[in-house]
Amino acid sequence: MAIERTLSIIKPDAVAKNVIGQIYSRFEAAGLKVIAARMVHLSEQQAGQFYAVHKERPFFKDLVSFMTSGPVMIQALEGENAIARNRELMGATDPKKADKGTIRADFADSIDANAVHGSDAAETAAVEIAFFFAGMNVHSR
Ligand code: UDP
């Protein structure tokens, strides 16, 4: 199986709930290693740019407003099949539809305040990791 990297964000709702450690424990239990991390209070410009693919969607304005409502914890994760594995840990976008025991089922309140972001493909993972960690140390281990 391929060793991959993915970009994960613990969103403002989950940071406010003080569950960063509980979410990190799930990454670790699934064999995903944190290889870079930073806490950021995103600007509107950063959030808008990060979610540019959704800019024509009706929820875009609310999404940017939510993502800038408080600090987020951003990490690059590395491990076997890291992209799909992290998506499995996260659960469906809508926490009501997320499988039992997933991060969103356990910590998210709604489809917009849904606790975590995870890259959905290798190309987006590379772009998203560069978006937040370009020029910084990323510690493959
Ligand atoms: N989102 C929303 N309303 C929707 C669909 C999506 O607020 O009806 C937000 C939600 O925070 C989601 C993000 O937009 O996580 C990106 O949507 P995507 O479909 O890429 O879901 P994800 O990959 O995060 O599961």
CSV table of C-alpha atoms and ligand atoms in Angstrom, one decimal:
chain,number,residue,atom,x,y,z
A,1,MET,CA,0.0,0.0,0.0
A,2,ALA,CA,1.2,3.5,-0.8
A,3,ILE,CA,2.4,5.9,1.9
A,4,GLU,CA,0.5,9.1,1.3
A,5,ARG,CA,0.2,12.6,2.8
A,6,THR,CA,-3.1,14.4,3.4
A,7,LEU,CA,-4.1,17.8,4.8
A,8,SER,CA,-6.4,17.8,7.8
A,9,ILE,CA,-8.0,20.8,9.5
A,10,ILE,CA,-9.7,20.7,12.9
A,11,LYS,CA,-12.3,23.3,12.3
A,12,PRO,CA,-13.4,26.2,14.7
A,13,ASP,CA,-16.3,24.2,16.3
A,14,ALA,CA,-14.1,21.3,17.3
A,15,VAL,CA,-11.2,23.6,18.5
A,16,ALA,CA,-13.8,25.4,20.6
A,17,LYS,CA,-15.0,22.1,22.1
A,18,ASN,CA,-11.4,21.3,23.2
A,19,VAL,CA,-11.2,18.0,21.4
A,20,ILE,CA,-7.9,18.5,19.4
A,21,GLY,CA,-6.3,15.8,21.5
A,22,GLN,CA,-9.2,13.3,21.1
A,23,ILE,CA,-9.0,13.8,17.3
A,24,TYR,CA,-5.2,13.4,17.2
A,25,SER,CA,-5.6,10.2,19.2
A,26,ARG,CA,-7.8,8.8,16.4
A,27,PHE,CA,-5.2,9.7,13.8
A,28,GLU,CA,-2.6,7.9,15.8
A,29,ALA,CA,-4.7,4.9,16.4
A,30,ALA,CA,-5.3,4.6,12.7
A,31,GLY,CA,-1.5,4.8,12.0
A,32,LEU,CA,-1.5,8.3,10.7
A,33,LYS,CA,1.4,10.4,11.8
A,34,VAL,CA,1.3,14.2,12.3
A,35,ILE,CA,4.3,15.5,10.2
A,36,ALA,CA,3.5,19.2,10.4
A,37,ALA,CA,1.0,21.3,12.4
A,38,ARG,CA,0.1,24.9,13.1
A,39,MET,CA,-2.8,26.7,14.7
A,40,VAL,CA,-4.2,29.6,12.6
A,41,HIS,CA,-7.0,32.0,12.8
A,42,LEU,CA,-7.8,32.2,9.1
A,43,SER,CA,-8.5,35.5,7.4
A,44,GLU,CA,-11.4,35.8,5.0
A,45,GLN,CA,-9.0,35.8,2.1
A,46,GLN,CA,-7.3,32.6,3.2
A,47,ALA,CA,-10.6,30.8,3.9
A,48,GLY,CA,-12.0,32.0,0.6
A,49,GLN,CA,-8.9,30.9,-1.3
A,50,PHE,CA,-8.7,27.5,0.4
A,51,TYR,CA,-12.4,26.8,-0.5
A,52,ALA,CA,-12.3,28.5,-3.9
A,53,VAL,CA,-13.6,25.4,-5.5
A,54,HIS,CA,-16.9,26.0,-3.7
A,55,LYS,CA,-17.2,29.7,-4.5
A,56,GLU,CA,-20.3,29.4,-6.6
A,57,ARG,CA,-22.1,27.2,-4.1
A,58,PRO,CA,-24.9,28.7,-2.0
A,59,PHE,CA,-23.1,27.8,1.3
A,60,PHE,CA,-19.8,29.5,0.4
A,61,LYS,CA,-20.3,32.8,2.3
A,62,ASP,CA,-21.5,30.9,5.4
A,63,LEU,CA,-18.6,28.5,5.1
A,64,VAL,CA,-16.0,31.3,5.0
A,65,SER,CA,-17.7,33.0,7.9
A,66,PHE,CA,-17.6,29.8,9.9
A,67,MET,CA,-14.0,28.9,9.0
A,68,THR,CA,-12.9,32.4,10.2
A,69,SER,CA,-15.0,32.3,13.4
A,70,GLY,CA,-12.1,31.1,15.5
A,71,PRO,CA,-8.7,29.3,15.3
A,72,VAL,CA,-8.3,26.1,13.4
A,73,MET,CA,-5.7,23.4,13.9
A,74,ILE,CA,-4.1,22.4,10.6
A,75,GLN,CA,-1.9,19.3,10.2
A,76,ALA,CA,-0.3,17.3,7.5
A,77,LEU,CA,-0.8,13.5,8.1
A,78,GLU,CA,1.3,10.7,6.6
A,79,GLY,CA,0.6,7.0,6.5
A,80,GLU,CA,-0.6,4.1,4.4
A,81,ASN,CA,-3.5,5.3,2.3
A,82,ALA,CA,-3.6,8.4,4.4
A,83,ILE,CA,-6.2,10.2,2.2
A,84,ALA,CA,-8.9,7.5,2.3
A,85,ARG,CA,-8.0,6.5,5.8
A,86,ASN,CA,-8.5,10.1,7.1
A,87,ARG,CA,-11.8,10.4,5.1
A,88,GLU,CA,-13.0,7.1,6.8
A,89,LEU,CA,-12.1,8.5,10.2
A,90,MET,CA,-13.9,11.8,9.4
A,91,GLY,CA,-17.2,10.2,8.3
A,92,ALA,CA,-19.8,11.8,5.9
A,93,THR,CA,-19.9,15.6,5.4
A,94,ASP,CA,-23.3,15.7,7.1
A,95,PRO,CA,-22.8,14.3,10.7
A,96,LYS,CA,-26.4,13.0,10.7
A,97,LYS,CA,-25.3,10.6,7.9
A,98,ALA,CA,-21.8,9.9,9.3
A,99,ASP,CA,-21.1,6.3,10.5
A,100,LYS,CA,-21.1,5.7,14.2
A,101,GLY,CA,-17.7,6.2,15.8
A,102,THR,CA,-16.5,8.6,13.1
A,103,ILE,CA,-15.1,12.1,14.1
A,104,ARG,CA,-18.1,13.9,12.6
A,105,ALA,CA,-20.7,11.5,14.2
A,106,ASP,CA,-19.0,12.1,17.6
A,107,PHE,CA,-18.0,15.8,17.5
A,108,ALA,CA,-19.9,17.6,14.7
A,109,ASP,CA,-23.2,19.5,15.1
A,110,SER,CA,-24.3,20.2,11.5
A,111,ILE,CA,-23.3,19.9,7.9
A,112,ASP,CA,-21.6,23.3,8.1
A,113,ALA,CA,-20.0,23.1,11.6
A,114,ASN,CA,-18.7,19.6,10.9
A,115,ALA,CA,-15.5,19.4,12.9
A,116,VAL,CA,-12.9,18.4,10.4
A,117,HIS,CA,-11.6,18.9,6.8
A,118,GLY,CA,-9.6,16.2,4.9
A,119,SER,CA,-8.2,16.3,1.4
A,120,ASP,CA,-10.2,14.2,-1.0
A,121,ALA,CA,-7.5,13.1,-3.6
A,122,ALA,CA,-3.8,13.0,-4.1
A,123,GLU,CA,-3.8,16.2,-6.2
A,124,THR,CA,-5.8,18.2,-3.8
A,125,ALA,CA,-3.7,16.9,-0.8
A,126,ALA,CA,-0.5,18.2,-2.5
A,127,VAL,CA,-2.1,21.6,-3.2
A,128,GLU,CA,-3.6,21.9,0.3
A,129,ILE,CA,-0.4,20.9,2.1
A,130,ALA,CA,1.5,23.5,0.1
A,131,PHE,CA,-1.2,26.1,0.8
A,132,PHE,CA,-0.4,25.9,4.6
A,133,PHE,CA,3.1,24.5,4.8
A,134,ALA,CA,5.0,25.7,1.8
A,135,GLY,CA,8.5,26.7,2.9
A,136,MET,CA,8.0,25.2,6.4
A,137,ASN,CA,9.5,22.0,7.8
A,138,VAL,CA,7.5,18.9,7.2
A,139,HIS,CA,8.9,15.9,9.1
A,140,SER,CA,8.5,12.7,7.3
A,141,ARG,CA,9.2,9.9,9.9
B,1,UDP,N1,-20.7,22.5,3.4
B,1,UDP,C1,-21.8,23.2,3.9
B,1,UDP,N2,-23.0,22.9,3.4
B,1,UDP,C2,-23.2,22.0,2.4
B,1,UDP,C3,-22.1,21.3,1.9
B,1,UDP,C4,-20.9,21.6,2.4
B,1,UDP,O1,-21.6,24.1,4.7
B,1,UDP,O2,-24.4,21.8,2.0
B,1,UDP,C5,-19.4,22.8,3.9
B,1,UDP,C6,-18.9,21.8,5.0
B,1,UDP,O3,-18.2,22.5,6.0
B,1,UDP,C7,-18.0,20.9,4.2
B,1,UDP,C8,-17.4,21.9,3.2
B,1,UDP,O4,-18.4,22.8,2.9
B,1,UDP,O5,-17.1,20.2,5.0
B,1,UDP,C9,-16.8,21.3,2.0
B,1,UDP,O6,-17.7,20.5,1.3
B,1,UDP,P1,-17.4,19.1,0.7
B,1,UDP,O7,-18.6,18.7,-0.1
B,1,UDP,O8,-16.0,19.2,0.0
B,1,UDP,O9,-17.3,18.1,2.0
B,1,UDP,P2,-16.1,17.4,2.8
B,1,UDP,O10,-15.1,17.1,1.7
B,1,UDP,O11,-15.6,18.4,3.8
B,1,UDP,O12,-16.8,16.2,3.4
